[in-house]
Coordinates of C-alpha atoms and ligand atoms in Angstrom, one line a residue:
X1 CA -9.3 -31.8 16.6
X2 CA -7.0 -33.6 13.7
X3 CA -5.1 -31.4 11.2
X4 CA -5.6 -34.1 8.7
X5 CA -9.6 -34.3 9.3
X6 CA -9.9 -30.3 8.6
X7 CA -7.6 -30.9 5.3
X8 CA -10.1 -33.7 4.3
X9 CA -13.0 -31.6 5.2
X10 CA -12.0 -28.6 3.4
X11 CA -10.4 -30.7 0.4
X12 CA -14.3 -32.5 -0.1
X13 CA -16.0 -29.0 0.0
X14 CA -17.3 -28.5 3.4
X15 CA -17.0 -25.3 5.0
X16 CA -15.1 -25.0 8.2
X17 CA -16.8 -23.5 11.7
X18 CA -15.2 -20.7 13.4
X19 CA -13.9 -23.0 16.0
X20 CA -11.9 -25.1 13.4
X21 CA -10.4 -22.5 11.8
X22 CA -9.6 -21.1 15.5
X23 CA -8.2 -24.6 16.1
X24 CA -6.0 -24.0 12.8
X25 CA -4.4 -20.4 13.3
X26 CA -3.7 -21.1 17.1
X27 CA -1.7 -24.3 16.7
X28 CA 0.2 -23.3 13.7
X29 CA 1.1 -20.0 15.6
X30 CA 2.3 -22.1 18.2
X31 CA 4.4 -24.4 15.8
X32 CA 2.1 -27.3 16.6
X33 CA 0.6 -27.9 13.0
X34 CA 3.7 -28.8 10.8
X35 CA 4.2 -26.4 7.6
X36 CA 3.4 -29.7 5.3
X37 CA 0.0 -29.6 6.6
X38 CA -0.3 -26.0 6.3
X39 CA 1.2 -26.3 3.0
X40 CA -1.6 -28.8 1.8
X41 CA -4.4 -26.8 3.7
X42 CA -3.7 -23.6 1.7
X43 CA -3.8 -25.3 -1.4
X44 CA -7.2 -26.8 -0.6
X45 CA -8.2 -23.2 0.4
X46 CA -6.5 -21.9 -3.1
X47 CA -9.0 -24.3 -5.2
X48 CA -12.1 -25.1 -3.1
X49 CA -12.3 -21.0 -1.8
X50 CA -13.9 -20.0 1.7
X51 CA -17.4 -18.7 2.5
X52 CA -17.9 -15.2 3.9
X53 CA -18.0 -16.7 7.6
X54 CA -14.9 -18.7 7.0
X55 CA -12.7 -16.1 6.0
X56 CA -14.3 -14.0 8.8
X57 CA -13.4 -16.3 11.5
X58 CA -9.8 -16.8 9.7
X59 CA -9.2 -13.1 9.7
X60 CA -10.2 -12.7 13.5
X61 CA -8.4 -15.4 14.4
X62 CA -5.2 -13.9 12.8
X63 CA -6.0 -10.5 14.2
X64 CA -5.9 -12.5 17.9
X65 CA -2.5 -14.6 17.2
X66 CA -0.6 -11.9 18.8
X67 CA -0.2 -8.4 20.2
X68 CA -3.6 -5.8 19.4
X69 CA -3.1 -2.2 19.8
X70 CA -5.4 -0.4 21.7
X71 CA -6.0 3.2 20.4
X72 CA -9.2 3.7 22.5
X73 CA -7.3 6.8 24.1
X74 CA -7.0 8.3 21.1
X75 CA -10.1 10.7 20.5
X76 CA -12.6 10.4 17.8
X77 CA -13.1 7.8 15.0
X78 CA -9.4 6.1 13.9
X79 CA -9.9 5.6 10.3
X80 CA -7.1 3.5 9.0
X81 CA -6.2 3.3 5.1
X82 CA -4.8 0.4 3.2
X83 CA -3.4 0.0 -0.4
X84 CA -3.1 -3.1 -1.9
X85 CA 0.1 -1.9 -3.5
X86 CA 1.6 -0.4 -6.3
X87 CA 4.6 1.5 -8.3
X88 CA 5.3 4.9 -7.3
X89 CA 2.4 5.3 -4.6
X90 CA 3.3 8.3 -2.7
X91 CA -0.6 8.5 -1.4
X92 CA 0.2 7.5 2.7
X93 CA 2.8 10.0 2.9
X94 CA 0.3 12.7 1.6
X95 CA -3.0 11.5 2.8
X96 CA -1.7 10.9 6.4
X97 CA -0.9 14.7 7.0
X98 CA -4.0 15.8 4.9
X99 CA -6.6 14.0 6.7
X100 CA -5.3 14.9 9.8
X101 CA -4.8 17.9 9.4
X102 CA -8.8 18.2 9.2
X103 CA -9.0 16.4 12.3
X104 CA -9.5 13.0 11.9
X105 CA -6.7 11.1 13.8
X106 CA -4.1 8.8 11.8
X107 CA -2.5 6.2 13.8
X108 CA -0.8 4.6 10.8
X109 CA 1.2 1.7 10.9
X110 CA 2.9 1.0 7.2
X111 CA 5.0 -2.2 6.3
X112 CA 8.3 -1.7 4.5
X113 CA 8.5 -2.5 0.4
X114 CA 8.6 -6.1 -0.4
X115 CA 8.0 -5.9 -4.4
X116 CA 9.8 -3.8 -6.6
X117 CA 9.9 -0.2 -4.7
X118 CA 10.2 1.0 -1.2
X119 CA 7.0 1.0 1.1
X120 CA 6.0 4.0 2.9
X121 CA 8.5 3.1 5.8
X122 CA 11.5 3.2 3.7
X123 CA 10.1 6.6 2.0
X124 CA 9.8 8.0 5.3
X125 CA 13.2 6.9 6.2
X126 CA 15.0 8.6 3.6
X127 CA 14.3 11.7 5.6
X128 CA 17.2 11.9 7.8
X129 CA 16.5 11.3 11.6
X130 CA 12.9 10.3 10.9
X131 CA 12.3 7.1 13.8
X132 CA 9.7 4.6 12.9
X133 CA 9.8 2.9 15.9
X134 CA 7.8 4.6 18.9
X135 CA 6.7 3.3 22.0
X136 CA 2.8 2.3 22.2
X137 CA 2.3 5.1 24.4
X138 CA 4.6 8.0 22.3
X139 CA 2.4 6.4 19.2
X140 CA -0.7 7.7 21.0
X141 CA 0.7 10.7 22.5
X142 CA 1.7 11.8 19.3
X143 CA -1.3 11.1 17.5
X144 CA -3.3 12.9 20.6
X145 CA -1.3 16.3 20.0
X146 CA -0.5 16.2 16.6
X147 CA -3.5 14.0 14.9
X148 CA -0.8 11.9 13.0
X149 CA 1.9 9.7 13.3
X150 CA 3.4 6.9 10.9
X151 CA 5.1 4.3 12.4
X152 CA 6.3 0.6 11.5
X153 CA 4.3 -2.3 12.4
X154 CA 5.0 -3.9 15.6
X155 CA 6.6 -7.2 15.6
X156 CA 4.2 -9.3 17.1
X157 CA 1.1 -8.0 15.1
X158 CA -0.9 -10.5 13.3
X159 CA 2.1 -13.4 13.6
X160 CA 0.1 -15.9 12.1
X161 CA -0.2 -13.7 9.2
X162 CA 3.8 -13.3 8.9
X163 CA 4.1 -17.1 9.2
X164 CA 1.5 -17.9 6.7
X165 CA 2.6 -15.3 4.3
X166 CA 6.1 -16.9 4.1
X167 CA 5.0 -20.2 3.6
X168 CA 2.2 -18.7 0.7
X169 CA 5.3 -17.1 -1.0
X170 CA 7.2 -20.2 -1.5
X171 CA 3.9 -22.8 -2.1
X172 CA 2.1 -20.6 -4.8
X173 CA -0.8 -19.9 -2.6
X174 CA 0.1 -16.1 -2.7
X175 CA -2.8 -15.0 -5.4
X176 CA -6.0 -16.6 -3.2
X177 CA -8.6 -13.9 -2.5
X178 CA -9.9 -15.4 0.9
X179 CA -5.6 -15.4 1.9
X180 CA -5.1 -12.2 0.7
X181 CA -8.3 -10.6 2.3
X182 CA -7.8 -12.3 5.7
X183 CA -4.3 -11.2 5.8
X184 CA -4.8 -7.7 4.8
X185 CA -8.0 -7.3 7.0
X186 CA -6.0 -9.1 10.1
X187 CA -3.4 -6.5 10.2
X188 CA -6.1 -3.5 10.1
X189 CA -8.1 -4.9 12.9
X190 CA -5.0 -5.9 15.0
X191 CA -3.7 -2.6 14.6
X192 CA -6.9 -0.9 16.3
X193 CA -8.6 0.8 13.5
X194 CA -12.8 1.7 13.7
X195 CA -13.2 2.1 10.0
X196 CA -11.2 0.8 7.1
X197 CA -10.7 2.7 3.8
X198 CA -9.1 0.3 1.2
X199 CA -7.2 1.2 -1.8
X200 CA -7.5 -1.8 -4.1
X201 CA -5.1 -1.2 -7.1
X202 CA -5.9 -3.0 -10.6
X203 CA -3.5 -3.3 -13.3
X204 CA 0.0 -4.5 -14.4
X205 CA 1.5 -2.9 -11.1
X206 CA -1.0 -4.2 -9.0
X207 CA -1.5 -7.5 -7.2
X208 CA -4.8 -7.7 -9.1
X209 CA -4.1 -7.7 -12.7
X210 CA -7.9 -7.5 -13.8
X211 CA -10.7 -5.3 -12.7
X212 CA -13.1 -8.7 -12.1
X213 CA -10.6 -10.0 -9.5
X214 CA -10.1 -6.7 -7.8
X215 CA -14.0 -6.3 -7.4
X216 CA -14.3 -9.8 -5.8
X217 CA -11.1 -8.8 -3.2
X218 CA -12.9 -5.4 -2.5
X219 CA -16.3 -7.2 -2.1
X220 CA -14.6 -10.1 0.4
X221 CA -12.9 -7.4 2.3
X222 CA -15.8 -4.9 2.8
X223 CA -18.0 -7.9 3.7
X224 CA -15.7 -9.4 6.4
X225 CA -15.1 -5.6 8.0
X226 CA -18.6 -5.4 8.3
X227 CA -19.0 -8.8 9.8
X228 CA -15.9 -7.8 12.3
X229 CA -18.0 -4.6 12.8
X230 CA -15.7 -2.2 11.1
X231 CA -17.1 0.4 8.8
X232 CA -15.1 -0.9 5.6
X233 CA -14.9 0.6 2.0
X234 CA -13.0 0.1 -1.0
X235 CA -12.0 2.3 -3.9
X236 CA -10.8 0.5 -6.9
X237 CA -8.0 2.4 -8.6
X238 CA -5.7 1.9 -11.5
X239 CA -2.1 0.9 -11.5
X240 CA -1.6 0.2 -15.0
X241 CA 0.7 2.9 -15.2
X242 CA 2.9 4.4 -11.8
X243 CA 0.6 6.8 -9.4
X244 CA 2.4 10.5 -9.5
X245 CA 5.4 11.0 -11.7
X246 CA 8.1 9.9 -9.1
X247 CA 9.4 6.3 -8.2
X248 CA 11.8 6.3 -5.6
X249 CA 12.2 7.1 -2.1
X250 CA 13.6 10.6 -1.6
X251 CA 11.9 11.4 -4.9
X252 CA 8.7 10.5 -3.6
X253 CA 9.2 12.2 -0.4
X254 CA 9.8 15.1 -2.8
X255 CA 6.7 14.8 -4.7
X256 CA 4.8 14.6 -1.5
X257 CA 5.9 17.8 -0.4
X258 CA 4.7 19.3 -3.7
X259 CA 1.4 17.8 -3.8
X260 CA 0.9 19.0 -0.1
X261 CA 1.3 22.2 -1.5
X262 CA -1.3 21.8 -4.3
X263 CA 1.7 21.7 -7.2
X264 CA 2.0 17.8 -7.4
X265 CA 0.9 15.6 -10.1
X266 CA -2.7 15.6 -10.6
X267 CA -3.6 12.0 -10.6
X268 CA -1.6 11.8 -7.1
X269 CA -3.9 14.6 -5.7
X270 CA -7.1 13.5 -7.0
X271 CA -6.3 10.1 -5.3
X272 CA -5.7 11.3 -1.9
X273 CA -9.0 13.4 -2.4
X274 CA -11.0 10.3 -3.2
X275 CA -9.5 8.2 -0.7
X276 CA -9.5 11.2 2.0
X277 CA -13.1 12.2 1.6
X278 CA -14.3 8.4 2.4
X279 CA -12.0 8.9 5.5
X280 CA -13.6 12.0 6.5
X281 CA -17.1 10.8 5.9
X282 CA -16.5 7.4 7.7
X283 CA -14.7 9.6 10.4
X284 CA -17.6 11.7 10.7
X285 CA -15.9 14.9 9.9
X286 CA -18.2 15.7 7.0
X287 CA -21.9 14.4 6.1
X288 CA -20.9 14.3 2.2
X289 CA -18.4 13.5 0.1
X290 CA -18.4 17.0 -1.6
X291 CA -18.3 18.6 2.0
X292 CA -15.4 16.4 2.8
X293 CA -13.9 17.6 -0.5
X294 CA -14.2 20.9 -0.2
X295 CA -12.5 20.5 3.4
X296 CA -9.1 18.6 2.0
X297 CA -9.0 21.3 -1.0
X298 CA -9.0 24.1 1.7
X299 CA -6.4 22.2 4.2
X300 CA -4.3 22.2 0.9
X301 CA -4.6 25.6 -0.3
X302 CA -4.6 27.1 3.1
X303 CA -1.2 25.5 3.9
X304 CA -2.8 23.4 7.0
X305 CA -1.9 19.8 5.3
X306 CA 1.9 21.0 4.6
X307 CA 2.3 22.4 8.2
X308 CA 0.9 19.0 9.6
X309 CA 3.4 17.0 7.6
X310 CA 6.3 19.5 8.7
X311 CA 5.0 18.7 12.5
X312 CA 5.2 15.0 11.9
X313 CA 8.4 15.1 10.5
X314 CA 9.7 17.1 13.2
X315 CA 7.9 15.1 15.9
X316 CA 9.3 12.1 14.7
X317 CA 12.7 13.5 14.9
X318 CA 13.3 13.9 11.3
X319 CA 15.4 16.7 9.4
X320 CA 12.5 19.6 8.8
X321 CA 15.0 21.5 6.7
X322 CA 13.9 19.2 4.0
X323 CA 10.3 20.6 3.9
X324 CA 11.6 24.0 2.5
X325 CA 15.0 22.2 0.9
X326 CA 13.4 19.2 -0.7
X327 CA 16.6 19.1 -3.4
X328 CA 18.2 17.6 0.0
X329 CA 16.8 14.3 -0.7
X330 CA 18.0 14.2 -4.4
X331 CA 21.6 12.9 -3.5
X332 CA 22.2 10.2 -6.6
X333 CA 25.5 11.9 -8.3
X334 CA 24.1 11.5 -12.2
X335 CA 21.2 12.7 -13.4
X336 CA 20.7 11.4 -16.9
X337 CA 17.7 11.7 -19.4
X338 CA 16.2 9.4 -21.3
X339 CA 15.3 11.2 -24.6
X340 CA 12.0 10.2 -26.9
X341 CA 12.9 8.4 -29.9
X342 CA 10.2 9.5 -31.7
X343 CA 7.5 12.2 -31.5
X344 CA 3.8 11.3 -30.7
X345 CA 1.6 10.7 -27.9
X346 CA 2.6 8.4 -24.7
X347 CA 0.4 4.9 -25.0
X348 CA 1.8 3.1 -22.0
X349 CA 4.1 3.2 -19.2
X350 CA 3.8 -0.5 -17.8
X351 CA 3.6 0.1 -14.2
X352 CA 5.6 -3.1 -12.9
X353 CA 8.4 -2.9 -15.5
X354 CA 8.9 0.4 -14.6
X355 CA 9.0 -0.3 -11.0
X356 CA 11.6 -3.0 -11.8
X357 CA 13.8 -0.2 -13.8
X358 CA 13.6 1.7 -10.4
X359 CA 14.6 -1.8 -8.2
X360 CA 17.6 -2.2 -10.5
X361 CA 19.0 1.1 -9.9
X362 CA 18.5 0.6 -6.2
X363 CA 15.5 2.2 -5.4
X364 CA 13.8 -1.5 -4.1
X365 CA 14.8 -4.8 -2.5
X366 CA 15.3 -8.0 -4.6
X367 CA 15.5 -9.8 -1.4
X368 CA 14.2 -9.1 2.3
X369 CA 18.0 -8.7 3.4
X370 CA 18.9 -5.9 0.6
X371 CA 19.2 -2.5 1.6
X372 CA 17.8 0.6 -0.2
X373 CA 19.1 3.4 -1.8
X374 CA 16.8 6.2 -0.9
X375 CA 18.9 8.6 -3.5
X376 CA 18.0 6.9 -6.8
X377 CA 15.0 7.1 -8.8
X378 CA 12.9 8.0 -11.9
X379 CA 11.0 11.0 -12.4
X380 CA 8.7 10.6 -15.2
X381 CA 7.8 13.7 -17.5
X382 CA 5.6 11.9 -19.6
X383 CA 2.4 10.4 -18.4
X384 CA 0.1 8.3 -20.6
X385 CA -2.0 10.4 -23.1
X386 CA 0.6 12.9 -23.1
X387 CA 2.5 14.3 -26.2
X388 CA 6.1 14.0 -26.3
X389 CA 8.4 15.6 -29.4
X390 CA 11.4 13.6 -30.5
X391 CA 14.6 14.2 -28.4
X392 CA 12.5 15.3 -25.5
X393 CA 13.1 13.6 -22.2
X394 CA 10.3 10.8 -21.1
X395 CA 12.3 10.1 -17.8
X396 CA 15.1 11.8 -15.6
X397 CA 16.9 8.7 -14.2
X398 CA 18.4 9.4 -10.7
X399 CA 21.5 6.8 -10.6
X400 CA 24.6 5.8 -8.7
X401 CA 26.5 5.0 -11.7
X402 CA 26.7 6.2 -15.2
X403 CA 26.7 2.7 -16.5
X404 CA 22.8 2.0 -16.5
X405 CA 22.1 0.7 -20.3
X406 CA 19.8 -2.4 -19.0
X407 CA 17.8 0.2 -17.4
X408 CA 17.3 2.6 -20.1
X409 CA 16.8 -0.5 -22.3
X410 CA 14.1 -1.6 -19.8
X411 CA 12.5 1.8 -19.8
X412 CA 12.4 2.1 -23.5
X413 CA 10.6 -1.5 -23.7
X414 CA 7.9 -0.2 -21.5
X415 CA 7.4 3.1 -22.8
X416 CA 5.3 3.1 -25.9
X417 CA 5.1 6.2 -28.0
X418 CA 2.2 6.0 -30.7
X419 CA -0.7 7.8 -32.7
X420 CA -3.3 8.6 -29.8
X421 CA -4.4 7.5 -26.3
X422 CA -7.2 7.9 -24.1
X423 CA -6.3 9.2 -20.4
X424 CA -6.6 6.0 -18.2
X425 CA -9.2 6.2 -15.5
X426 CA -8.0 6.6 -12.4
X427 CA -10.8 5.2 -10.1
X428 CA -12.4 2.6 -11.5
X429 CA -15.1 1.3 -9.0
X430 CA -16.3 2.4 -5.4
X431 CA -17.5 -0.5 -3.1
X432 CA -19.2 0.2 -0.1
Ligands
URA1 N1 -0.5 -7.7 1.2 C1 -1.0 -8.4 2.2 O1 -0.9 -7.9 3.3 N2 -1.2 -9.9 2.6 C2 -1.5 -10.4 1.3 O2 -1.7 -11.6 1.4 C3 -1.4 -9.6 -0.1 C4 -1.4 -8.4 0.0
CA2 CA1 4.7 8.8 -7.1

């Protein structure tokens, strides 16, 4: 096989075979296919699209390109969750211990944030001592013992995806549905999931800016999950405004602690109940979504979910005292309020711009090499649809410096106050 012939075949609108796709991924991973040919191929896929069979072959070839985690020594059905990303998305910190406390094992590998705000790993690392690196053995033992562990993605998991993603990033081929779908699903499959719950976000703060694209991506991932013999479903959720009220690493751990005690923001708690119910049904701990939901509500009100969170922190080396004194995580020297310039109803909180404001404070990375400041971030006091008085604080800004005029300016530009607004829909659709 020659790469140039395969590029031509795809360019002329023909579907590639499984063997041809495997050839491309294997040779590219071994550096036998140069980046210029791969770039041409990616652009062809961008314009010509792929069939479900092609995307499935691509996904499995990428999953096979490196280490695959064997979770078979963990008892029960391993259900993984993946979010396509958002601003202030504190879900995993709440959901992992919540679902585990009801008995579904959660062996989760998470990533760092590449966008404006930190990823789950960055948030966990804001807890002093918390270890995100465990050997495979320790990871599995931990899940068998406490039902949950959250660690960093192993370096050799789907190396083809890592290489391809870097190339896509510089060739304007990131936002292609077959490439996104195969990228996400290859990592979930290599990480050993039996079943997969996808949270596909849509809106200003998401990859998929509109519902139609989110729907296409969801259907594609659900179909390739099924073709790869993993039970898969997707929830399309709203990311036009940030999720919850905290954006920033330490702040989001505090928000997770409050939510696990039933005192967090409604949208975050609801999101966790919706995703968690699906995980319980896929994990065969409940027969119906209603039954699943009442198990989750019970785990919050009884304190079982919070207890599991505390054990997870302790067992992974973290300072447990933050569970009773979460304010220890809020280390920023300045807390600056942002008063509303007029009275009215909040009509818009532009998620991505607010994420950028948090990044400017130091809560996220502009480049991969940058370090994150765990103590800084934003605490929103008003979400879309809520009433505000003139002079009332819209946001508390946790900062390292008092010189934050550009950040205040950005926030004012992206928090609109008007006459009236509907509360945005949190869950748009569920796709099975
Ligand atoms: N997330 C991924 O893991 N891959 C993509 O291509 C896009 C989002
Ligand atoms: Ca949040």
